[in-house]
């Protein structure tokens, strides 16, 4: 059975878990080094990137994620999770895993639209619009040549993919829609098959 780890330091862990379970996948909350060993993918949830990042770098889970990414394991960061993956963070000096060749702007959306809901068509995922929830979200201000832009909203890049690594400014786990999780699971399934 496919098994997906969810980094469980802080943030929207259970919501991702519920979506994955609805899609028939086994999940494991990653709290300690070693737990990623038999996973086929990992999700870095939203939350507070400074808090999650600090704890993450204090453990060897960070190194384990970096090693898994090198062998092609799919990794998806939502919101704070995307900040943890970014190579550069525009408005702060420290950065974390540096696995995704993008620059992000933390809390990029101004105060009056700190949090908002909208919908958009993401061609890689579906021809029908997908509901999008943004909560004090970052957006992407630079993408490397290897990075595919999956969605741009009002001129701002909010979903990207670099090979096995996905980043979204928004939170599909906070909607009833499962299509973004299905897209990630397609990557996970492919990786699991190649590994066998
Ligand atoms: N603003 C948060 C941060 O910078 C991210 C918010 C979220 O994950 N919903 O860490």
Short mmCIF file of C-alpha atoms and ligand atoms in Angstrom, two decimals:
data_model
loop_
_atom_site.label_atom_id
_atom_site.label_comp_id
_atom_site.label_asym_id
_atom_site.label_seq_id
_atom_site.Cartn_x
_atom_site.Cartn_y
_atom_site.Cartn_z
CA UNK A 1 0.00 0.00 0.00
CA UNK A 2 1.15 3.51 -0.77
CA UNK A 3 2.35 5.38 2.26
CA UNK A 4 2.71 9.15 2.50
CA UNK A 5 4.44 10.94 5.36
CA UNK A 6 3.17 14.25 6.69
CA UNK A 7 5.68 16.40 8.52
CA UNK A 8 4.06 16.73 11.94
CA UNK A 9 5.89 19.48 13.79
CA UNK A 10 3.07 22.06 13.65
CA UNK A 11 0.30 23.19 11.30
CA UNK A 12 -2.43 21.63 9.15
CA UNK A 13 -1.46 17.99 9.57
CA UNK A 14 -4.83 16.25 10.11
CA UNK A 15 -6.44 17.96 7.11
CA UNK A 16 -3.87 16.47 4.72
CA UNK A 17 -4.20 13.14 6.49
CA UNK A 18 -7.98 13.13 5.99
CA UNK A 19 -7.67 13.90 2.26
CA UNK A 20 -5.09 11.18 1.71
CA UNK A 21 -7.13 8.63 3.64
CA UNK A 22 -10.20 9.44 1.55
CA UNK A 23 -8.05 8.58 -1.44
CA UNK A 24 -7.14 5.21 0.09
CA UNK A 25 -3.57 5.96 1.07
CA UNK A 26 -1.80 5.06 4.28
CA UNK A 27 -0.33 8.04 6.14
CA UNK A 28 2.28 8.51 8.84
CA UNK A 29 2.96 11.61 10.91
CA UNK A 30 6.67 12.33 10.68
CA UNK A 31 7.79 13.42 14.13
CA UNK A 32 11.07 11.58 14.56
CA UNK A 33 14.08 10.70 12.40
CA UNK A 34 13.74 7.34 10.65
CA UNK A 35 9.99 7.50 10.05
CA UNK A 36 10.39 8.51 6.41
CA UNK A 37 12.22 5.31 5.56
CA UNK A 38 9.32 3.37 4.05
CA UNK A 39 7.31 6.33 2.74
CA UNK A 40 6.68 6.96 -0.95
CA UNK A 41 6.12 10.71 -0.58
CA UNK A 42 5.97 13.50 1.98
CA UNK A 43 3.80 16.55 2.52
CA UNK A 44 5.09 19.61 4.36
CA UNK A 45 1.91 21.27 5.65
CA UNK A 46 1.03 24.92 6.20
CA UNK A 47 1.52 26.55 9.56
CA UNK A 48 4.21 28.90 10.75
CA UNK A 49 7.33 28.40 8.66
CA UNK A 50 9.70 29.96 11.20
CA UNK A 51 8.50 27.59 13.95
CA UNK A 52 8.41 24.48 11.75
CA UNK A 53 11.71 25.36 10.06
CA UNK A 54 13.58 25.91 13.30
CA UNK A 55 12.54 22.55 14.77
CA UNK A 56 13.09 20.81 11.44
CA UNK A 57 16.68 21.98 11.18
CA UNK A 58 17.35 20.90 14.76
CA UNK A 59 16.58 17.29 13.85
CA UNK A 60 17.99 14.99 11.20
CA UNK A 61 14.55 14.86 9.53
CA UNK A 62 15.73 17.79 7.36
CA UNK A 63 18.66 15.73 6.05
CA UNK A 64 16.40 12.71 5.50
CA UNK A 65 14.01 14.80 3.40
CA UNK A 66 16.95 16.16 1.36
CA UNK A 67 18.23 12.63 0.75
CA UNK A 68 14.80 11.33 -0.25
CA UNK A 69 14.38 14.23 -2.67
CA UNK A 70 17.64 13.24 -4.38
CA UNK A 71 16.29 9.76 -5.12
CA UNK A 72 13.14 11.29 -6.60
CA UNK A 73 10.63 10.93 -3.78
CA UNK A 74 7.71 13.33 -4.35
CA UNK A 75 7.57 16.22 -1.88
CA UNK A 76 4.72 18.73 -1.66
CA UNK A 77 4.85 21.89 0.42
CA UNK A 78 1.64 23.84 1.03
CA UNK A 79 2.02 27.48 2.07
CA UNK A 80 4.54 27.42 4.96
CA UNK A 81 5.65 24.07 3.50
CA UNK A 82 6.55 25.80 0.22
CA UNK A 83 8.55 28.39 2.20
CA UNK A 84 10.50 25.51 3.80
CA UNK A 85 11.31 24.12 0.34
CA UNK A 86 12.32 27.42 -1.28
CA UNK A 87 15.91 28.11 -2.22
CA UNK A 88 15.47 31.78 -1.31
CA UNK A 89 13.09 33.76 0.87
CA UNK A 90 12.91 37.36 -0.26
CA UNK A 91 12.09 39.03 3.03
CA UNK A 92 14.14 37.03 5.52
CA UNK A 93 17.72 35.89 5.75
CA UNK A 94 17.37 32.33 6.98
CA UNK A 95 16.15 29.58 4.70
CA UNK A 96 15.59 25.88 5.16
CA UNK A 97 15.65 22.87 2.83
CA UNK A 98 16.51 24.80 -0.39
CA UNK A 99 15.16 21.99 -2.59
CA UNK A 100 12.94 24.06 -4.86
CA UNK A 101 14.63 26.61 -7.11
CA UNK A 102 12.29 29.50 -6.39
CA UNK A 103 12.28 32.75 -4.44
CA UNK A 104 9.22 33.26 -2.23
CA UNK A 105 7.84 36.38 -0.66
CA UNK A 106 6.53 35.48 2.79
CA UNK A 107 3.14 36.88 3.80
CA UNK A 108 3.10 38.30 0.29
CA UNK A 109 -0.57 39.18 0.26
CA UNK A 110 -1.38 42.51 1.90
CA UNK A 111 -3.32 42.85 5.10
CA UNK A 112 -6.80 43.34 3.65
CA UNK A 113 -6.54 40.07 1.75
CA UNK A 114 -4.55 38.18 4.39
CA UNK A 115 -6.92 35.29 3.85
CA UNK A 116 -9.25 34.74 0.94
CA UNK A 117 -10.99 32.10 -1.14
CA UNK A 118 -11.16 31.98 -4.90
CA UNK A 119 -11.06 29.41 -7.67
CA UNK A 120 -9.04 28.88 -10.81
CA UNK A 121 -8.35 26.38 -13.53
CA UNK A 122 -5.00 24.67 -13.10
CA UNK A 123 -4.48 23.08 -16.52
CA UNK A 124 -2.08 20.37 -15.29
CA UNK A 125 -4.74 19.19 -12.86
CA UNK A 126 -8.22 19.71 -14.28
CA UNK A 127 -10.19 21.54 -16.96
CA UNK A 128 -12.68 22.58 -14.28
CA UNK A 129 -11.92 25.30 -11.69
CA UNK A 130 -10.46 24.22 -8.37
CA UNK A 131 -11.32 26.02 -5.10
CA UNK A 132 -8.32 27.80 -3.58
CA UNK A 133 -7.86 28.93 0.04
CA UNK A 134 -5.09 31.41 0.87
CA UNK A 135 -4.10 32.14 4.49
CA UNK A 136 -1.34 34.70 5.01
CA UNK A 137 0.12 33.10 1.95
CA UNK A 138 3.47 33.51 0.29
CA UNK A 139 3.78 33.95 -3.47
CA UNK A 140 6.65 33.13 -5.78
CA UNK A 141 8.71 35.97 -7.23
CA UNK A 142 11.33 33.96 -9.15
CA UNK A 143 11.44 30.50 -10.68
CA UNK A 144 14.54 28.68 -11.90
CA UNK A 145 14.73 27.39 -15.49
CA UNK A 146 13.80 23.89 -14.33
CA UNK A 147 10.63 24.99 -12.56
CA UNK A 148 7.18 24.72 -14.16
CA UNK A 149 4.58 27.32 -13.21
CA UNK A 150 1.30 25.47 -12.58
CA UNK A 151 -0.75 28.52 -11.66
CA UNK A 152 -0.47 32.26 -11.81
CA UNK A 153 -3.21 34.28 -10.14
CA UNK A 154 -3.54 38.01 -10.85
CA UNK A 155 0.05 38.06 -12.05
CA UNK A 156 1.44 36.22 -9.03
CA UNK A 157 2.87 32.71 -9.21
CA UNK A 158 1.13 30.50 -6.64
CA UNK A 159 1.79 26.89 -7.73
CA UNK A 160 5.01 25.40 -9.08
CA UNK A 161 6.63 22.06 -9.81
CA UNK A 162 10.28 21.15 -10.22
CA UNK A 163 10.40 17.46 -11.17
CA UNK A 164 9.42 15.59 -7.97
CA UNK A 165 8.83 18.73 -5.92
CA UNK A 166 5.53 20.63 -5.72
CA UNK A 167 4.84 23.93 -4.02
CA UNK A 168 1.51 25.72 -3.54
CA UNK A 169 0.74 29.03 -1.87
CA UNK A 170 -2.79 27.80 -1.16
CA UNK A 171 -4.32 24.96 0.88
CA UNK A 172 -6.16 22.21 -1.07
CA UNK A 173 -6.46 20.29 2.22
CA UNK A 174 -8.82 23.01 3.54
CA UNK A 175 -11.35 22.45 0.75
CA UNK A 176 -13.48 19.38 -0.05
CA UNK A 177 -11.74 19.06 -3.38
CA UNK A 178 -9.39 16.09 -3.74
CA UNK A 179 -7.98 16.80 -7.18
CA UNK A 180 -4.70 18.39 -6.07
CA UNK A 181 -4.04 15.48 -3.71
CA UNK A 182 -4.85 13.10 -6.56
CA UNK A 183 -2.28 14.87 -8.72
CA UNK A 184 0.36 14.48 -6.01
CA UNK A 185 -0.60 10.82 -5.55
CA UNK A 186 -0.01 10.20 -9.26
CA UNK A 187 3.57 11.34 -8.71
CA UNK A 188 3.80 9.17 -5.59
CA UNK A 189 2.45 6.10 -7.38
CA UNK A 190 4.95 6.54 -10.23
CA UNK A 191 7.83 6.85 -7.74
CA UNK A 192 6.66 3.75 -5.82
CA UNK A 193 6.50 1.69 -9.04
CA UNK A 194 9.97 2.79 -10.13
CA UNK A 195 11.35 1.86 -6.74
CA UNK A 196 10.04 -1.72 -6.87
N1 LIG B 1 2.48 33.10 6.83
C1 LIG B 1 2.94 31.78 7.16
C2 LIG B 1 4.46 31.71 7.14
O1 LIG B 1 5.07 32.58 6.61
C3 LIG B 1 2.38 30.74 6.22
C4 LIG B 1 0.89 30.64 6.39
C5 LIG B 1 0.32 29.29 6.10
O2 LIG B 1 1.01 28.27 6.04
N2 LIG B 1 -0.97 29.26 6.02
O3 LIG B 1 5.00 30.79 7.65
#
